[in-house]
Amino acid sequence: MPINKLYLSGLRPLIPMTDIEKLVRPHILKMKAYSSARDEYTGKKGIFLDANENPLGSTSRKSYNRYPDPYQKSLKKVISRIKKVSQEQIFLGNGSDEAIDLLVRIFCSPLQDSILVMPPTFDMYAVVAEINQNPVIKVPLTPDFQIDTQRVLKAIARHTKMIFFCSPNNPTGNSMDRGSMLEIMSHFKGIVVIDEAYADFSSAESFLNILPEYRRLVVLQTFSKAWGLAGLRLGMAFADKSIIGLLNKVKPPYNISMATQALAMKAIKNREYKDYMVQKLLAERKILKLGLSNLDIVEKVFPSDANFLLVKFRNADKVYNYLLQHQVIVRNRSNVALCEDALRITVGNEKENNILITTLKNYKA
Ligand SMILES: Cc1ncc(COP(=O)(O)O)c(C=O)c1O
């Protein structure tokens, strides 16, 4: 009998809990997942009178009257091939934001279990934890935006369940030191999430290849950046199949729409175009960095492995407002610790980057 069924039946499990099961919130382990109509019959043929769909068709030109595959099997098959991981190690979310949210809710008991983040970093990790009432331990990056390994190791508390690494990091743009991450992973007994949303723009090695050795690792990637599919909302989580099983257990049954699944399948076939866009954006990043570095108002353009640049200005707030007045919208990070006077600027297309530089050239301090 599977271990969670034993718990449900009230019997004491004879099999010891796995390291991952020990980390899961007990009620998640015990609960019975919602079983959707399409879970129970997976065949394609038949008269489908099980899901209260509309049999007459759709009001749209394309037919979307049927619920989509809850486990996105065809799409996972293709992703499995390009990422070289098994289909059982893939979870697809409504953006990687959904995976972040589900992971925190699976592993972190409110008012008890903490997550550890290294600011400045992607805000969603802390936001999701705060929504779920989980304490957030913050260990700032060093002034050169690297992991303070010893401080992280010291800050890990008894109830720290998850550590979030973001590499390349948003908003700093640099990749985190692999050795530091591995050192922390070798000591930490909880779940490690490595967010590789910007990995396509970096030459740093992905952590996907160590999945088999580190069962408590979750690697996040997304179709929102290099693939240019932010509007579709499709994120990937790669992990041991036991963690993927938990994500599948708690996710909304049909979290990836039929349109998203079909469009993503098409987009993946167009992989060369993704590679072309990455090369183009990397070339644009280089030109943009040079253009910005030549401006008097710019103090520093930080090194970037992502599709954006963190730029330190003489007076970032003023520059930000000036750009807004000229309908050039960038992200003001100047209130974020270690990013004082910095704006995060996405690498645009050639025309957009030229407008940005020309506009900045016309700025009167
Ligand atoms: C580091 C990082 N992770 C995740 C995300 C969210 O990605 P998605 O669009 O897949 O939800 C972002 C979005 O900007 C990000 O910067």
XYZ file of C-alpha atoms and ligand atoms in Angstrom:
381
model
C 0.000 0.000 0.000
C 1.445 3.452 -0.852
C 2.682 5.301 2.196
C 0.060 8.056 2.078
C -2.726 5.458 1.835
C -1.369 3.869 4.997
C -1.552 7.219 6.744
C -5.090 7.696 5.489
C -6.146 4.335 6.791
C -4.756 5.288 10.189
C -2.276 2.405 10.136
C 1.293 3.016 11.135
C 3.462 2.847 8.050
C 5.819 -0.080 7.951
C 7.947 1.588 5.317
C 9.955 4.529 6.668
C 9.106 7.892 5.156
C 11.440 9.103 2.447
C 13.516 12.239 2.973
C 11.071 14.133 0.774
C 7.930 12.839 2.481
C 9.342 14.008 5.808
C 9.530 17.535 4.446
C 5.960 17.676 3.116
C 3.242 19.338 5.175
C 1.540 16.332 6.830
C -1.961 17.148 5.622
C -0.756 17.354 2.013
C 0.720 13.905 2.346
C -2.524 12.568 3.800
C -5.064 14.307 1.589
C -6.734 12.688 -1.347
C -6.157 14.628 -4.542
C -9.091 15.870 -6.612
C -9.751 13.390 -9.331
C -10.873 15.012 -12.548
C -13.070 13.288 -15.095
C -10.112 13.023 -17.447
C -8.028 11.322 -14.755
C -10.397 8.422 -14.632
C -10.693 7.724 -18.366
C -7.627 8.605 -20.379
C -8.727 7.127 -23.730
C -9.329 9.440 -26.668
C -12.332 7.604 -28.178
C -15.821 7.547 -26.721
C -18.848 9.631 -25.971
C -17.745 12.075 -23.337
C -20.608 12.812 -20.976
C -18.436 13.013 -17.879
C -17.214 16.605 -17.540
C -20.259 18.790 -18.204
C -18.655 20.244 -21.332
C -20.601 21.691 -24.237
C -20.959 18.992 -26.929
C -22.089 21.440 -29.620
C -18.780 23.226 -30.041
C -17.283 26.576 -29.146
C -18.137 30.198 -29.750
C -14.573 30.594 -30.982
C -13.407 29.461 -34.412
C -11.184 26.830 -32.860
C -12.833 24.173 -30.744
C -12.037 24.530 -27.090
C -15.180 22.855 -25.778
C -13.264 19.965 -24.182
C -11.062 20.200 -21.097
C -7.348 19.877 -21.806
C -5.078 16.995 -20.828
C -4.514 17.614 -17.083
C -0.948 16.257 -17.282
C 0.013 17.716 -20.672
C 1.480 14.405 -21.808
C 2.213 15.299 -25.438
C 3.865 18.553 -24.462
C 5.943 16.893 -21.742
C 7.116 14.295 -24.252
C 8.592 17.020 -26.435
C 10.037 18.963 -23.472
C 11.525 15.745 -22.130
C 13.392 15.294 -25.413
C 14.847 18.785 -25.570
C 15.744 18.990 -21.876
C 16.938 15.383 -21.615
C 14.939 14.618 -18.481
C 12.224 11.999 -18.109
C 8.588 13.013 -18.451
C 8.018 12.009 -14.834
C 10.479 14.702 -13.784
C 8.519 17.536 -15.401
C 5.789 19.737 -13.994
C 4.202 22.449 -16.111
C 2.690 25.478 -14.452
C 0.749 28.561 -15.371
C 4.084 30.367 -15.508
C 6.886 29.353 -13.155
C 5.090 31.610 -10.681
C 2.565 28.807 -10.220
C 5.307 26.277 -9.444
C 6.840 28.647 -6.860
C 3.475 29.078 -5.169
C 2.654 25.359 -5.130
C 6.102 24.393 -3.820
C 5.822 26.760 -0.863
C 2.333 25.505 -0.093
C 3.406 21.850 -0.315
C 6.426 22.109 1.968
C 6.001 25.096 4.285
C 3.528 25.037 7.162
C 2.166 28.539 7.850
C 3.597 30.366 10.864
C 6.251 27.702 11.252
C 8.421 26.795 8.265
C 10.636 29.438 6.737
C 12.104 29.977 3.318
C 15.554 31.474 2.770
C 16.213 33.989 0.006
C 19.227 36.070 -0.972
C 18.150 39.605 -1.827
C 18.253 41.451 -4.066
C 16.422 38.708 -5.920
C 13.105 37.906 -7.577
C 10.407 39.190 -5.215
C 7.902 36.414 -5.838
C 9.626 33.915 -3.530
C 9.080 36.176 -0.521
C 5.634 37.306 -1.692
C 4.388 33.746 -2.020
C 5.814 32.870 1.410
C 4.177 35.927 2.951
C 0.812 35.001 1.445
C 1.207 31.564 3.020
C 2.365 33.119 6.330
C 5.848 31.623 6.184
C 8.735 33.537 7.726
C 11.279 34.713 5.158
C 14.946 34.565 6.136
C 16.895 37.097 4.091
C 20.641 36.760 3.653
C 21.782 39.583 1.386
C 24.130 38.908 -1.486
C 27.649 40.294 -1.122
C 28.287 43.762 -2.652
C 29.460 42.026 -5.849
C 26.118 40.193 -5.933
C 27.404 36.766 -4.945
C 26.182 34.325 -2.335
C 27.518 34.840 1.168
C 27.907 31.110 1.681
C 28.897 31.118 5.338
C 26.137 33.552 6.307
C 23.589 31.434 4.458
C 24.744 28.287 6.220
C 24.540 30.068 9.595
C 21.109 31.518 8.861
C 19.483 28.158 8.111
C 17.131 27.537 11.031
C 15.495 24.387 12.351
C 12.330 25.044 10.407
C 13.886 26.312 7.185
C 12.278 24.170 4.520
C 13.308 25.824 1.276
C 16.168 27.832 -0.166
C 15.627 29.808 -3.355
C 18.575 30.490 -5.636
C 18.040 32.594 -8.712
C 20.735 32.192 -11.341
C 21.139 34.301 -13.415
C 19.674 36.491 -10.735
C 16.888 39.024 -11.199
C 17.479 42.015 -10.803
C 21.296 41.863 -10.695
C 21.674 39.856 -13.919
C 24.725 37.803 -12.889
C 24.997 34.049 -12.412
C 25.534 32.777 -8.908
C 28.726 30.919 -8.064
C 28.083 27.232 -8.709
C 30.518 26.120 -5.984
C 28.680 28.185 -3.335
C 25.361 26.735 -4.380
C 26.678 23.186 -4.287
C 28.246 23.769 -0.878
C 24.969 25.022 0.569
C 23.099 22.155 -1.078
C 25.460 19.628 0.453
C 24.654 20.907 3.973
C 20.967 21.794 3.659
C 18.406 19.096 4.367
C 15.400 20.877 2.867
C 14.218 21.641 -0.653
C 16.484 23.695 -2.901
C 14.879 25.631 -5.733
C 17.137 26.963 -8.477
C 15.334 29.418 -10.683
C 16.917 29.402 -14.147
C 14.385 31.698 -15.828
C 17.224 33.492 -17.664
C 19.491 30.474 -18.246
C 19.114 30.648 -22.043
C 21.045 33.916 -22.020
C 23.890 32.523 -19.956
C 26.795 30.238 -20.747
C 26.737 28.914 -17.159
C 25.940 25.230 -16.872
C 22.340 24.391 -15.947
C 21.656 22.461 -12.754
C 19.357 20.111 -14.656
C 22.176 17.615 -15.032
C 22.508 17.071 -11.282
C 18.830 16.240 -10.760
C 19.529 12.492 -10.473
C 22.092 13.075 -7.701
C 20.116 15.591 -5.645
C 16.588 14.418 -4.968
C 15.601 17.565 -3.102
C 16.381 19.893 -5.998
C 13.808 21.712 -8.104
C 15.008 23.551 -11.215
C 12.663 26.175 -12.617
C 12.718 27.349 -16.219
C 10.199 29.264 -18.253
C 8.890 29.896 -21.751
C 8.422 33.572 -20.852
C 11.906 34.877 -21.652
C 14.072 33.360 -24.421
C 11.134 31.587 -26.071
C 9.186 34.828 -26.196
C 5.965 33.293 -24.848
C 5.307 35.359 -21.714
C 1.692 35.866 -22.808
C 0.982 32.132 -22.909
C 1.979 31.597 -19.245
C 3.984 28.401 -19.261
C 6.667 27.543 -16.759
C 8.572 24.337 -16.102
C 9.684 22.705 -12.879
C 12.107 19.792 -13.075
C 12.562 17.554 -10.050
C 12.528 14.057 -8.686
C 9.311 12.278 -9.615
C 8.162 12.262 -5.980
C 8.199 16.096 -5.935
C 6.492 16.207 -9.345
C 3.847 13.856 -7.924
C 3.185 16.297 -5.089
C 2.915 19.235 -7.496
C 0.424 17.256 -9.575
C -1.513 16.395 -6.436
C -2.094 20.012 -5.396
C -2.302 21.827 -8.733
C -5.635 22.969 -10.156
C -6.715 20.059 -12.386
C -6.539 21.818 -15.745
C -3.860 24.407 -15.042
C -2.487 24.567 -18.601
C -5.073 25.504 -21.196
C -5.562 23.572 -24.412
C -4.506 26.646 -26.405
C -1.290 26.979 -24.395
C -0.451 23.304 -24.807
C -1.029 23.410 -28.561
C 0.801 26.693 -29.109
C 3.759 25.595 -26.986
C 4.038 22.381 -29.049
C 4.215 24.480 -32.194
C 6.677 26.912 -30.653
C 9.049 24.169 -29.574
C 9.235 22.969 -33.167
C 10.503 26.450 -33.949
C 13.438 26.077 -31.613
C 15.958 27.491 -34.073
C 14.100 30.798 -33.907
C 14.493 30.836 -30.135
C 18.230 30.285 -30.586
C 18.335 33.038 -33.198
C 16.514 35.461 -30.862
C 18.876 34.640 -28.002
C 21.905 35.378 -30.201
C 20.317 38.594 -31.421
C 19.500 39.729 -27.884
C 22.996 38.905 -26.676
C 24.417 41.043 -29.489
C 21.976 43.835 -28.595
C 22.930 43.529 -24.932
C 26.563 44.135 -25.829
C 25.730 47.228 -27.910
C 23.361 48.546 -25.255
C 25.930 48.042 -22.524
C 28.484 50.011 -24.509
C 26.007 52.788 -25.295
C 25.020 53.101 -21.639
C 28.605 52.971 -20.380
C 29.459 55.945 -22.594
C 26.851 58.173 -20.934
C 28.010 60.641 -18.265
C 24.950 59.984 -16.126
C 25.763 56.278 -15.915
C 28.072 55.211 -13.117
C 28.143 51.515 -13.785
C 26.604 48.851 -15.972
C 26.754 45.587 -14.077
C 27.784 42.379 -15.871
C 24.762 40.448 -17.108
C 24.025 36.847 -18.047
C 20.380 37.703 -18.657
C 18.245 39.687 -21.114
C 18.461 42.823 -18.992
C 21.067 45.128 -17.535
C 21.245 46.579 -14.056
C 22.522 50.120 -14.442
C 23.681 52.497 -11.724
C 22.905 56.159 -12.464
C 23.929 59.381 -10.760
C 20.310 59.970 -9.795
C 18.211 56.964 -10.743
C 14.857 58.297 -9.515
C 15.143 61.401 -11.660
C 16.287 59.441 -14.690
C 13.461 56.968 -14.164
C 10.828 59.721 -14.071
C 12.394 61.466 -17.049
C 12.238 58.221 -19.050
C 8.620 57.677 -17.997
C 7.737 61.169 -19.278
C 9.204 60.095 -22.609
C 7.259 56.840 -22.527
C 10.339 54.717 -22.026
C 9.460 52.338 -19.235
C 12.204 50.634 -17.229
C 12.186 49.078 -13.772
C 13.249 51.306 -10.907
C 15.200 49.204 -8.425
C 16.785 52.136 -6.597
C 14.892 51.423 -3.362
C 16.183 47.865 -3.234
C 19.138 47.245 -0.902
C 22.413 46.874 -2.836
C 20.717 48.296 -5.947
C 20.724 51.921 -4.771
C 20.434 54.296 -7.708
C 19.989 51.416 -10.123
C 17.492 50.854 -12.893
C 16.868 47.467 -14.454
C 16.646 47.805 -18.196
C 15.380 44.996 -20.424
C 17.331 44.562 -23.649
C 14.904 45.732 -26.301
C 15.113 45.424 -30.066
C 17.583 47.592 -31.969
C 15.107 50.426 -32.479
C 13.978 50.434 -28.851
C 17.550 50.425 -27.574
C 18.442 53.329 -29.874
C 15.463 55.336 -28.615
C 16.509 54.618 -25.034
C 20.081 55.780 -25.636
C 19.006 58.889 -27.590
C 16.504 59.794 -24.883
C 19.155 59.405 -22.204
C 21.601 61.486 -24.220
C 19.081 64.319 -24.143
C 18.671 64.124 -20.377
C 19.686 67.322 -18.565
C 20.801 66.581 -15.020
C 13.718 34.975 -11.847
C 12.333 34.833 -12.347
N 11.665 33.703 -12.107
C 10.418 33.528 -12.534
C 9.760 34.512 -13.228
C 8.341 34.291 -13.617
O 8.295 33.597 -14.784
P 6.922 33.112 -15.419
O 6.576 34.108 -16.461
O 7.255 31.762 -15.976
O 5.906 33.033 -14.328
C 10.408 35.711 -13.501
C 9.697 36.788 -14.214
O 10.146 37.838 -14.466
C 11.724 35.878 -13.040
O 12.399 37.018 -13.235
